Amino acid sequence: MNQNKLFNRTRWQLALSYAAVMGLILSLLGFGVYKAIAHAHWIAIDRELESVAGTLHDSLEIKLQQPGRLEPIVNELLPNLRIIGANGIKEQLPDRHILSAINQSYYYIRLFDYSGKLIATAGAYPEELPPEFNSYYWQTITDTKGNVYHQISVALHTKTQQDWGYFQVGRSLQEFKNYLRTIKLILKLGLPTALILVGFSSWWLAGLAMKPIYSSYRQIQQFTADAAHELRTPLAASQATVESALLMSELDEKEAREILRTVERQNRRLTQLVADLLLLARMDSQAISNRPQLCCLNDLVSDLVEELAALAIASEVALTSEIRVQQQLNVVGDADRLYRLVANLIVNAIQYTPAGGKVTVILDCSHQEAIVQVQDTGIGMAAADLERIFDRFYRVNSDRSRNTGGSGLGLAIAQTIARAYRGSLSARSELGSGSTFLLRLPL
């Protein structure tokens, strides 16, 4: 198939188209996965900050006595609390109790009085953050080094519901950014790798998909060549006969009749060949109905043996039938086609059986199937011929087939008819020991 430019080009086009479509789908899927992961982690960060801020806010408010003043007991809640003095110097209070969430290296806390002045910090407070206060509930800010932080601001009140100031809990987004950077790297490396695998898979799948098409193409190509060859032979013979007649200055009645008989014989052969080709084409495309009806195989076999007896006698071959069942074997199918099927098998056996040989037609049944066997004591077939015996225009002995008028379509037609009625046709043979054709049809 790769040697055929048309199929090779089509295979490349299919593979590239499939890879492009899959690449687009994977890119959109990767982008969607990245956005979904980023959104899920961002929501998780917000919920975590809300939870920590809510817990500390409720714990702080019940301990605050006066606006803008930190009670000593506050140090029990906040680790590494640093008080901002009037001169801006931070005073470190002794650690007593460490809240697990704030103790993590990426959390920090800032306390502002009601005027927005920074009073104290705790946790992993980044020194590079601007001290200005912003009362927005959610904030994403950047320090002087370009590090990004996400924080939440909550108003604080005293026990007596006086405005105390503001409370901010924030965390670094560096871990979040590193995680997203890792996801991006995985997607950037994974997408080309997936596309390479998709490309190879597309090439392989395109080849698998095109194999039956290429096989059909080769069969049509071979069929066309064989049909042209078969049609050319009688046409060439008729043309030569007519040309030779035209070259003669005079023709008597006897010579004219001989020429007409030759042309008529070639025309009959052409007519039969065209009819066979038309039958095969119609059955392949199922252009005509099967006209199902009950057909008695007992009568069909008996009639055929009787009708073909003259052909067998002319070939000096003994033709007999053997009915091994007592009941009538009825199958559903077109009687004319089934007649053609069995007749082709018997005629084929007679043609390939030498003078003095024997052809036996056996009718039997087994497991709801009717079995028709056509046995002969003819020339037999080699294993290589047996594999191709049902191919169209194939002949085991080409010279002999041409002499008997065969075109190599008889067994192909028989096989096609058998399959049309859900049956099977097979052959077994040995060179020089005769052949047996086995037809099975559902009762």
CSV table of C-alpha atoms in Angstrom, one decimal:
chain,number,residue,atom,x,y,z
A,1,MET,CA,0.0,0.0,0.0
A,2,ASN,CA,2.9,2.4,0.7
A,3,GLN,CA,4.1,2.0,-2.8
A,4,ASN,CA,0.9,3.4,-4.2
A,5,LYS,CA,1.2,7.2,-4.3
A,6,LEU,CA,-2.5,7.8,-4.1
A,7,PHE,CA,-3.0,5.7,-1.0
A,8,ASN,CA,0.3,6.8,0.6
A,9,ARG,CA,-0.7,10.5,0.2
A,10,THR,CA,-4.2,9.8,1.5
A,11,ARG,CA,-2.7,7.9,4.5
A,12,TRP,CA,-0.5,10.9,5.3
A,13,GLN,CA,-3.5,13.3,5.0
A,14,LEU,CA,-5.6,11.2,7.3
A,15,ALA,CA,-2.8,10.9,9.8
A,16,LEU,CA,-2.0,14.6,9.8
A,17,SER,CA,-5.7,15.6,10.0
A,18,TYR,CA,-6.3,13.2,12.9
A,19,ALA,CA,-3.2,14.4,14.7
A,20,ALA,CA,-4.2,18.1,14.1
A,21,VAL,CA,-7.7,17.6,15.5
A,22,MET,CA,-6.4,15.6,18.5
A,23,GLY,CA,-3.8,18.2,19.1
A,24,LEU,CA,-6.4,21.0,19.2
A,25,ILE,CA,-8.6,18.9,21.5
A,26,LEU,CA,-5.7,18.1,23.8
A,27,SER,CA,-4.6,21.7,23.9
A,28,LEU,CA,-8.1,22.9,24.8
A,29,LEU,CA,-8.4,20.1,27.4
A,30,GLY,CA,-5.0,20.9,28.8
A,31,PHE,CA,-5.9,24.6,29.1
A,32,GLY,CA,-9.2,23.7,30.7
A,33,VAL,CA,-7.5,21.4,33.2
A,34,TYR,CA,-4.9,24.1,34.0
A,35,LYS,CA,-7.7,26.7,34.6
A,36,ALA,CA,-9.7,24.2,36.7
A,37,ILE,CA,-6.7,23.3,38.9
A,38,ALA,CA,-5.7,27.0,39.3
A,39,HIS,CA,-9.3,27.9,40.2
A,40,ALA,CA,-9.7,25.0,42.7
A,41,HIS,CA,-6.4,25.9,44.5
A,42,TRP,CA,-7.3,29.6,44.6
A,43,ILE,CA,-10.7,28.8,46.1
A,44,ALA,CA,-8.9,26.5,48.6
A,45,ILE,CA,-6.5,29.4,49.6
A,46,ASP,CA,-9.5,31.7,50.1
A,47,ARG,CA,-11.3,29.3,52.3
A,48,GLU,CA,-8.2,28.6,54.3
A,49,LEU,CA,-7.6,32.3,54.8
A,50,GLU,CA,-11.2,32.8,55.7
A,51,SER,CA,-11.1,30.0,58.2
A,52,VAL,CA,-7.9,31.2,59.9
A,53,ALA,CA,-9.0,34.8,59.9
A,54,GLY,CA,-12.4,33.9,61.4
A,55,THR,CA,-10.9,31.8,64.1
A,56,LEU,CA,-8.4,34.4,65.2
A,57,HIS,CA,-10.9,37.3,64.8
A,58,ASP,CA,-13.3,35.6,67.2
A,59,SER,CA,-10.6,34.8,69.6
A,60,LEU,CA,-9.1,38.3,69.6
A,61,GLU,CA,-12.3,40.3,70.0
A,62,ILE,CA,-13.2,38.8,73.4
A,63,LYS,CA,-9.8,39.8,74.7
A,64,LEU,CA,-9.7,43.4,73.5
A,65,GLN,CA,-10.5,46.0,76.2
A,66,GLN,CA,-9.7,49.4,74.7
A,67,PRO,CA,-9.5,50.7,71.1
A,68,GLY,CA,-6.0,50.7,69.6
A,69,ARG,CA,-4.5,48.9,72.7
A,70,LEU,CA,-3.1,45.3,72.6
A,71,GLU,CA,-3.7,43.4,75.8
A,72,PRO,CA,-0.8,41.2,77.0
A,73,ILE,CA,-3.1,38.1,76.7
A,74,VAL,CA,-3.1,38.6,72.9
A,75,ASN,CA,0.4,37.2,72.8
A,76,GLU,CA,-1.0,33.8,73.8
A,77,LEU,CA,-2.9,33.7,70.5
A,78,LEU,CA,-0.3,35.1,68.1
A,79,PRO,CA,3.3,33.7,67.7
A,80,ASN,CA,6.2,36.0,67.4
A,81,LEU,CA,4.1,39.1,68.0
A,82,ARG,CA,6.1,42.2,67.3
A,83,ILE,CA,4.8,45.6,68.6
A,84,ILE,CA,5.4,48.7,66.5
A,85,GLY,CA,6.5,51.5,68.8
A,86,ALA,CA,6.1,55.2,68.2
A,87,ASN,CA,9.6,55.3,66.7
A,88,GLY,CA,8.8,52.4,64.3
A,89,ILE,CA,11.0,49.9,66.3
A,90,LYS,CA,9.5,46.5,66.7
A,91,GLU,CA,9.5,45.0,70.1
A,92,GLN,CA,9.6,41.2,70.3
A,93,LEU,CA,7.3,39.7,73.0
A,94,PRO,CA,8.2,36.3,74.5
A,95,ASP,CA,6.5,33.3,72.8
A,96,ARG,CA,4.0,31.5,74.9
A,97,HIS,CA,1.6,29.8,72.6
A,98,ILE,CA,1.8,29.1,68.9
A,99,LEU,CA,-1.3,28.7,66.8
A,100,SER,CA,-0.6,25.9,64.2
A,101,ALA,CA,-1.9,27.7,61.1
A,102,ILE,CA,0.0,31.0,61.8
A,103,ASN,CA,3.1,29.1,62.6
A,104,GLN,CA,3.5,28.0,59.0
A,105,SER,CA,6.2,29.8,57.2
A,106,TYR,CA,3.9,31.5,54.6
A,107,TYR,CA,1.3,33.1,56.9
A,108,TYR,CA,1.5,36.6,58.4
A,109,ILE,CA,-0.7,38.9,60.5
A,110,ARG,CA,-1.0,42.7,60.6
A,111,LEU,CA,-2.9,44.7,63.2
A,112,PHE,CA,-3.9,48.3,62.5
A,113,ASP,CA,-5.7,50.8,64.7
A,114,TYR,CA,-8.9,52.5,63.5
A,115,SER,CA,-6.9,55.3,61.8
A,116,GLY,CA,-5.0,52.8,59.7
A,117,LYS,CA,-1.7,52.9,61.6
A,118,LEU,CA,0.3,49.6,61.8
A,119,ILE,CA,0.4,48.5,65.5
A,120,ALA,CA,1.8,45.0,65.4
A,121,THR,CA,2.8,42.1,63.1
A,122,ALA,CA,3.1,38.4,63.7
A,123,GLY,CA,4.0,35.2,61.8
A,124,ALA,CA,6.2,35.2,58.7
A,125,TYR,CA,5.7,38.9,58.1
A,126,PRO,CA,7.6,40.1,54.9
A,127,GLU,CA,9.5,43.3,55.6
A,128,GLU,CA,9.2,44.4,52.0
A,129,LEU,CA,5.4,44.8,52.2
A,130,PRO,CA,4.2,48.4,52.1
A,131,PRO,CA,2.9,49.5,55.6
A,132,GLU,CA,-0.1,51.4,54.1
A,133,PHE,CA,-3.5,50.0,55.1
A,134,ASN,CA,-6.2,49.0,52.6
A,135,SER,CA,-9.6,48.1,54.0
A,136,TYR,CA,-10.7,46.0,51.0
A,137,TYR,CA,-11.9,42.6,52.1
A,138,TRP,CA,-9.8,40.6,49.7
A,139,GLN,CA,-6.4,41.9,48.5
A,140,THR,CA,-3.6,40.6,46.3
A,141,ILE,CA,-0.5,42.7,46.8
A,142,THR,CA,3.1,42.6,45.6
A,143,ASP,CA,6.2,43.5,47.6
A,144,THR,CA,9.2,45.4,46.4
A,145,LYS,CA,10.9,42.1,45.4
A,146,GLY,CA,8.0,41.1,43.2
A,147,ASN,CA,6.7,38.5,45.6
A,148,VAL,CA,2.9,38.2,45.5
A,149,TYR,CA,0.7,37.9,48.7
A,150,HIS,CA,-3.0,37.3,49.2
A,151,GLN,CA,-4.7,38.7,52.3
A,152,ILE,CA,-8.0,39.3,53.9
A,153,SER,CA,-8.9,42.3,56.1
A,154,VAL,CA,-11.5,42.2,58.9
A,155,ALA,CA,-12.6,44.9,61.3
A,156,LEU,CA,-11.9,44.4,65.0
A,157,HIS,CA,-14.1,45.5,67.9
A,158,THR,CA,-13.7,45.5,71.7
A,159,LYS,CA,-15.8,43.4,74.1
A,160,THR,CA,-18.1,46.4,74.4
A,161,GLN,CA,-18.5,46.6,70.6
A,162,GLN,CA,-16.3,49.7,70.2
A,163,ASP,CA,-14.3,50.1,67.0
A,164,TRP,CA,-10.8,48.8,67.8
A,165,GLY,CA,-9.1,48.7,64.4
A,166,TYR,CA,-8.4,46.2,61.6
A,167,PHE,CA,-7.0,42.7,61.5
A,168,GLN,CA,-5.3,41.3,58.3
A,169,VAL,CA,-4.3,37.7,57.7
A,170,GLY,CA,-2.2,37.0,54.6
A,171,ARG,CA,-0.1,34.4,53.0
A,172,SER,CA,2.6,34.1,50.3
A,173,LEU,CA,1.5,32.9,46.9
A,174,GLN,CA,4.9,31.6,46.0
A,175,GLU,CA,4.0,28.0,46.8
A,176,PHE,CA,0.9,28.4,44.7
A,177,LYS,CA,2.8,29.9,41.8
A,178,ASN,CA,5.4,27.1,42.0
A,179,TYR,CA,2.7,24.6,41.8
A,180,LEU,CA,1.1,26.2,38.8
A,181,ARG,CA,4.5,26.5,37.2
A,182,THR,CA,5.0,22.7,37.7
A,183,ILE,CA,1.6,22.1,36.1
A,184,LYS,CA,2.5,24.3,33.1
A,185,LEU,CA,5.7,22.4,32.7
A,186,ILE,CA,4.0,19.1,32.8
A,187,LEU,CA,1.4,20.3,30.2
A,188,LYS,CA,4.1,21.8,28.0
A,189,LEU,CA,6.1,18.6,28.0
A,190,GLY,CA,3.1,16.3,27.9
A,191,LEU,CA,1.3,17.9,25.0
A,192,PRO,CA,4.2,17.5,22.4
A,193,THR,CA,4.8,14.0,23.7
A,194,ALA,CA,1.0,13.2,23.3
A,195,LEU,CA,1.0,14.7,19.9
A,196,ILE,CA,4.0,12.5,18.8
A,197,LEU,CA,2.2,9.4,20.1
A,198,VAL,CA,-1.0,10.6,18.4
A,199,GLY,CA,0.9,11.1,15.2
A,200,PHE,CA,2.3,7.5,15.2
A,201,SER,CA,-1.1,6.1,16.3
A,202,SER,CA,-2.8,8.1,13.5
A,203,TRP,CA,-0.4,6.7,10.9
A,204,TRP,CA,-1.0,3.2,12.2
A,205,LEU,CA,-4.8,3.6,12.5
A,206,ALA,CA,-5.0,5.2,9.0
A,207,GLY,CA,-3.1,2.2,7.6
A,208,LEU,CA,-5.5,-0.2,9.4
A,209,ALA,CA,-8.5,1.7,8.1
A,210,MET,CA,-7.3,1.8,4.6
A,211,LYS,CA,-6.3,-1.8,4.4
A,212,PRO,CA,-9.8,-3.1,3.4
A,213,ILE,CA,-10.2,-0.1,1.1
A,214,TYR,CA,-6.8,-0.8,-0.6
A,215,SER,CA,-7.7,-4.5,-0.8
A,216,SER,CA,-11.0,-3.6,-2.5
A,217,TYR,CA,-9.1,-1.2,-4.8
A,218,ARG,CA,-6.7,-4.0,-5.8
A,219,GLN,CA,-9.5,-6.4,-6.4
A,220,ILE,CA,-11.3,-3.9,-8.6
A,221,GLN,CA,-8.0,-3.2,-10.4
A,222,GLN,CA,-7.4,-6.8,-10.9
A,223,PHE,CA,-11.0,-7.4,-11.9
A,224,THR,CA,-10.9,-4.6,-14.4
A,225,ALA,CA,-7.7,-6.0,-15.9
A,226,ASP,CA,-9.1,-9.5,-16.1
A,227,ALA,CA,-12.4,-8.4,-17.5
A,228,ALA,CA,-10.6,-6.3,-20.2
A,229,HIS,CA,-8.5,-9.3,-21.0
A,230,GLU,CA,-11.4,-11.7,-21.2
A,231,LEU,CA,-13.4,-9.3,-23.4
A,232,ARG,CA,-10.5,-8.6,-25.6
A,233,THR,CA,-10.0,-12.2,-26.6
A,234,PRO,CA,-13.4,-12.8,-28.3
A,235,LEU,CA,-13.5,-9.3,-29.7
A,236,ALA,CA,-10.0,-9.8,-31.2
A,237,ALA,CA,-11.1,-13.2,-32.7
A,238,SER,CA,-14.3,-11.6,-34.1
A,239,GLN,CA,-12.3,-8.7,-35.5
A,240,ALA,CA,-9.8,-11.1,-37.1
A,241,THR,CA,-12.6,-13.2,-38.6
A,242,VAL,CA,-14.3,-10.2,-40.1
A,243,GLU,CA,-11.1,-8.7,-41.5
A,244,SER,CA,-10.1,-12.0,-43.1
A,245,ALA,CA,-13.5,-12.2,-44.7
A,246,LEU,CA,-13.2,-8.6,-46.0
A,247,LEU,CA,-9.9,-9.5,-47.6
A,248,MET,CA,-11.5,-12.2,-49.7
A,249,SER,CA,-12.6,-11.1,-53.2
A,250,GLU,CA,-15.4,-13.6,-53.2
A,251,LEU,CA,-17.2,-15.7,-50.6
A,252,ASP,CA,-19.3,-18.7,-51.4
A,253,GLU,CA,-22.2,-19.7,-49.1
A,254,LYS,CA,-20.3,-22.3,-47.2
A,255,GLU,CA,-17.4,-20.0,-46.3
A,256,ALA,CA,-19.9,-17.2,-45.3
A,257,ARG,CA,-21.7,-19.6,-43.0
A,258,GLU,CA,-18.5,-20.7,-41.4
A,259,ILE,CA,-17.5,-17.1,-40.8
A,260,LEU,CA,-21.0,-16.3,-39.3
A,261,ARG,CA,-20.8,-19.4,-37.1
A,262,THR,CA,-17.4,-18.2,-35.8
A,263,VAL,CA,-18.7,-14.7,-35.1
A,264,GLU,CA,-21.9,-16.1,-33.5
A,265,ARG,CA,-19.8,-18.3,-31.2
A,266,GLN,CA,-17.6,-15.4,-30.1
A,267,ASN,CA,-20.7,-13.2,-29.7
A,268,ARG,CA,-22.3,-15.9,-27.5
A,269,ARG,CA,-19.2,-16.1,-25.4
A,270,LEU,CA,-19.2,-12.3,-25.0
A,271,THR,CA,-22.9,-12.2,-24.1
A,272,GLN,CA,-22.4,-14.9,-21.4
A,273,LEU,CA,-19.4,-13.1,-20.0
A,274,VAL,CA,-21.2,-9.8,-19.8
A,275,ALA,CA,-24.2,-11.5,-18.2
A,276,ASP,CA,-22.0,-13.1,-15.6
A,277,LEU,CA,-20.2,-9.8,-14.9
A,278,LEU,CA,-23.6,-8.0,-14.5
A,279,LEU,CA,-24.8,-10.7,-12.1
A,280,LEU,CA,-21.8,-10.4,-9.9
A,281,ALA,CA,-22.0,-6.6,-9.9
A,282,ARG,CA,-25.7,-6.7,-9.0
A,283,MET,CA,-25.1,-9.2,-6.2
A,284,ASP,CA,-22.2,-7.2,-4.8
A,285,SER,CA,-24.2,-4.0,-4.7
A,286,GLN,CA,-27.4,-5.9,-3.7
A,287,ALA,CA,-29.2,-3.9,-6.3
A,288,ILE,CA,-31.9,-6.5,-6.8
A,289,SER,CA,-33.9,-8.4,-4.2
A,290,ASN,CA,-33.3,-12.1,-3.4
A,291,ARG,CA,-36.9,-12.9,-4.1
A,292,PRO,CA,-37.0,-15.4,-1.2
A,293,GLN,CA,-39.1,-18.5,-1.6
A,294,LEU,CA,-39.0,-22.1,-0.5
A,295,CYS,CA,-36.8,-24.2,-2.7
A,296,CYS,CA,-36.6,-28.0,-2.5
A,297,LEU,CA,-33.0,-29.2,-2.8
A,298,ASN,CA,-34.1,-32.8,-3.5
A,299,ASP,CA,-35.9,-31.8,-6.7
A,300,LEU,CA,-33.2,-29.3,-7.6
A,301,VAL,CA,-30.4,-31.9,-7.4
A,302,SER,CA,-32.4,-34.5,-9.3
A,303,ASP,CA,-33.3,-32.1,-12.1
A,304,LEU,CA,-29.8,-30.9,-12.5
A,305,VAL,CA,-28.3,-34.4,-12.7
A,306,GLU,CA,-30.9,-35.2,-15.3
A,307,GLU,CA,-30.4,-32.1,-17.3
A,308,LEU,CA,-26.6,-32.2,-17.3
A,309,ALA,CA,-26.4,-35.9,-18.2
A,310,ALA,CA,-26.0,-35.1,-21.9
A,311,LEU,CA,-23.0,-32.8,-21.1
A,312,ALA,CA,-21.5,-35.6,-18.9
A,313,ILE,CA,-22.0,-38.2,-21.7
A,314,ALA,CA,-20.4,-35.9,-24.3
A,315,SER,CA,-17.4,-35.6,-21.9
A,316,GLU,CA,-17.4,-39.4,-21.3
A,317,VAL,CA,-18.0,-38.8,-17.6
A,318,ALA,CA,-20.4,-40.7,-15.3
A,319,LEU,CA,-22.7,-38.3,-13.5
A,320,THR,CA,-24.7,-39.7,-10.6
A,321,SER,CA,-26.6,-38.5,-7.6
A,322,GLU,CA,-26.8,-39.8,-4.0
A,323,ILE,CA,-29.7,-38.6,-1.8
A,324,ARG,CA,-28.9,-39.5,1.8
A,325,VAL,CA,-32.0,-38.1,3.4
A,326,GLN,CA,-35.6,-39.3,3.3
A,327,GLN,CA,-37.3,-36.0,4.0
A,328,GLN,CA,-37.6,-33.0,1.8
A,329,LEU,CA,-34.8,-30.4,2.4
A,330,ASN,CA,-36.2,-26.9,1.9
A,331,VAL,CA,-34.1,-23.8,2.0
A,332,VAL,CA,-35.2,-20.1,1.6
A,333,GLY,CA,-33.8,-18.5,-1.5
A,334,ASP,CA,-34.3,-17.7,-5.2
A,335,ALA,CA,-34.7,-21.0,-7.0
A,336,ASP,CA,-33.0,-19.7,-10.2
A,337,ARG,CA,-29.9,-18.5,-8.3
A,338,LEU,CA,-29.6,-21.7,-6.3
A,339,TYR,CA,-30.0,-23.6,-9.5
A,340,ARG,CA,-27.2,-21.6,-11.0
A,341,LEU,CA,-25.0,-22.2,-7.9
A,342,VAL,CA,-25.3,-26.0,-7.9
A,343,ALA,CA,-25.2,-26.2,-11.8
A,344,ASN,CA,-21.9,-24.3,-11.8
A,345,LEU,CA,-20.4,-26.8,-9.3
A,346,ILE,CA,-21.5,-29.8,-11.4
A,347,VAL,CA,-20.4,-28.3,-14.7
A,348,ASN,CA,-17.0,-27.3,-13.2
A,349,ALA,CA,-16.5,-30.9,-12.0
A,350,ILE,CA,-17.4,-32.4,-15.4
A,351,GLN,CA,-15.0,-30.0,-17.2
A,352,TYR,CA,-12.1,-30.9,-15.0
A,353,THR,CA,-12.7,-34.7,-15.0
A,354,PRO,CA,-11.0,-36.7,-17.7
A,355,ALA,CA,-12.8,-39.2,-19.9
A,356,GLY,CA,-13.8,-42.3,-17.9
A,357,GLY,CA,-14.0,-40.3,-14.6
A,358,LYS,CA,-16.9,-40.0,-12.3
A,359,VAL,CA,-18.9,-37.0,-10.8
A,360,THR,CA,-21.2,-37.7,-7.8
A,361,VAL,CA,-23.7,-35.2,-6.4
A,362,ILE,CA,-24.5,-36.0,-2.7
A,363,LEU,CA,-27.4,-34.4,-0.8
A,364,ASP,CA,-27.4,-34.7,3.1
A,365,CYS,CA,-28.2,-32.6,6.1
A,366,SER,CA,-26.6,-31.9,9.5
A,367,HIS,CA,-27.5,-29.5,12.4
A,368,GLN,CA,-30.2,-27.6,10.6
A,369,GLU,CA,-28.1,-27.3,7.5
A,370,ALA,CA,-28.5,-28.8,4.1
A,371,ILE,CA,-25.3,-30.1,2.6
A,372,VAL,CA,-24.6,-30.5,-1.1
A,373,GLN,CA,-21.3,-32.3,-2.0
A,374,VAL,CA,-20.0,-32.4,-5.6
A,375,GLN,CA,-17.2,-35.0,-5.8
A,376,ASP,CA,-15.2,-35.8,-8.9
A,377,THR,CA,-12.3,-38.0,-9.8
A,378,GLY,CA,-10.7,-35.3,-11.9
A,379,ILE,CA,-7.3,-33.7,-12.1
A,380,GLY,CA,-7.5,-32.2,-8.6
A,381,MET,CA,-5.8,-29.0,-7.5
A,382,ALA,CA,-2.6,-28.0,-5.7
A,383,ALA,CA,-2.7,-26.1,-2.4
A,384,ALA,CA,-1.8,-22.8,-4.1
A,385,ASP,CA,-4.7,-23.2,-6.6
A,386,LEU,CA,-7.1,-24.2,-3.8
A,387,GLU,CA,-6.6,-20.8,-2.0
A,388,ARG,CA,-7.6,-18.9,-5.1
A,389,ILE,CA,-10.2,-21.1,-6.7
A,390,PHE,CA,-13.0,-18.7,-5.9
A,391,ASP,CA,-11.3,-15.6,-7.2
A,392,ARG,CA,-12.9,-14.1,-10.3
A,393,PHE,CA,-11.3,-15.1,-13.6
A,394,TYR,CA,-9.0,-17.5,-11.9
A,395,ARG,CA,-8.4,-20.8,-13.7
A,396,VAL,CA,-6.5,-23.8,-12.6
A,397,ASN,CA,-5.9,-24.9,-16.2
A,398,SER,CA,-6.3,-21.8,-18.4
A,399,ASP,CA,-5.8,-23.5,-21.7
A,400,ARG,CA,-8.4,-26.2,-21.0
A,401,SER,CA,-10.9,-23.6,-19.6
A,402,ARG,CA,-10.7,-21.6,-22.8
A,403,ASN,CA,-11.3,-24.6,-24.9
A,404,THR,CA,-14.4,-25.5,-22.9
A,405,GLY,CA,-15.6,-21.9,-23.0
A,406,GLY,CA,-15.0,-21.2,-19.3
A,407,SER,CA,-14.3,-17.6,-18.2
A,408,GLY,CA,-13.2,-18.3,-14.6
A,409,LEU,CA,-16.4,-16.8,-13.1
A,410,GLY,CA,-18.4,-19.9,-12.4
A,411,LEU,CA,-17.0,-20.6,-8.9
A,412,ALA,CA,-16.9,-16.9,-8.1
A,413,ILE,CA,-20.6,-16.7,-8.9
A,414,ALA,CA,-21.3,-19.8,-6.8
A,415,GLN,CA,-19.5,-18.4,-3.8
A,416,THR,CA,-21.3,-15.1,-4.1
A,417,ILE,CA,-24.7,-16.8,-4.3
A,418,ALA,CA,-23.9,-19.0,-1.3
A,419,ARG,CA,-23.0,-16.0,0.9
A,420,ALA,CA,-26.1,-14.2,-0.2
A,421,TYR,CA,-28.2,-16.9,1.4
A,422,ARG,CA,-26.1,-17.1,4.6
A,423,GLY,CA,-24.4,-20.3,3.4
A,424,SER,CA,-20.8,-21.3,2.8
A,425,LEU,CA,-18.9,-22.9,0.0
A,426,SER,CA,-15.6,-24.6,0.5
A,427,ALA,CA,-13.4,-27.0,-1.5
A,428,ARG,CA,-10.8,-29.7,-0.7
A,429,SER,CA,-8.6,-31.4,-3.2
A,430,GLU,CA,-5.3,-33.1,-3.9
A,431,LEU,CA,-3.4,-32.9,-7.1
A,432,GLY,CA,-4.3,-35.9,-9.3
A,433,SER,CA,-6.9,-37.3,-6.7
A,434,GLY,CA,-10.0,-35.3,-7.6
A,435,SER,CA,-11.9,-32.6,-5.8
A,436,THR,CA,-14.9,-32.1,-3.5
A,437,PHE,CA,-16.9,-29.0,-3.2
A,438,LEU,CA,-19.0,-28.6,-0.1
A,439,LEU,CA,-22.0,-26.4,0.0
A,440,ARG,CA,-23.9,-25.6,3.3
A,441,LEU,CA,-27.2,-23.8,3.3
A,442,PRO,CA,-29.4,-23.1,6.4
A,443,LEU,CA,-32.7,-25.1,6.3
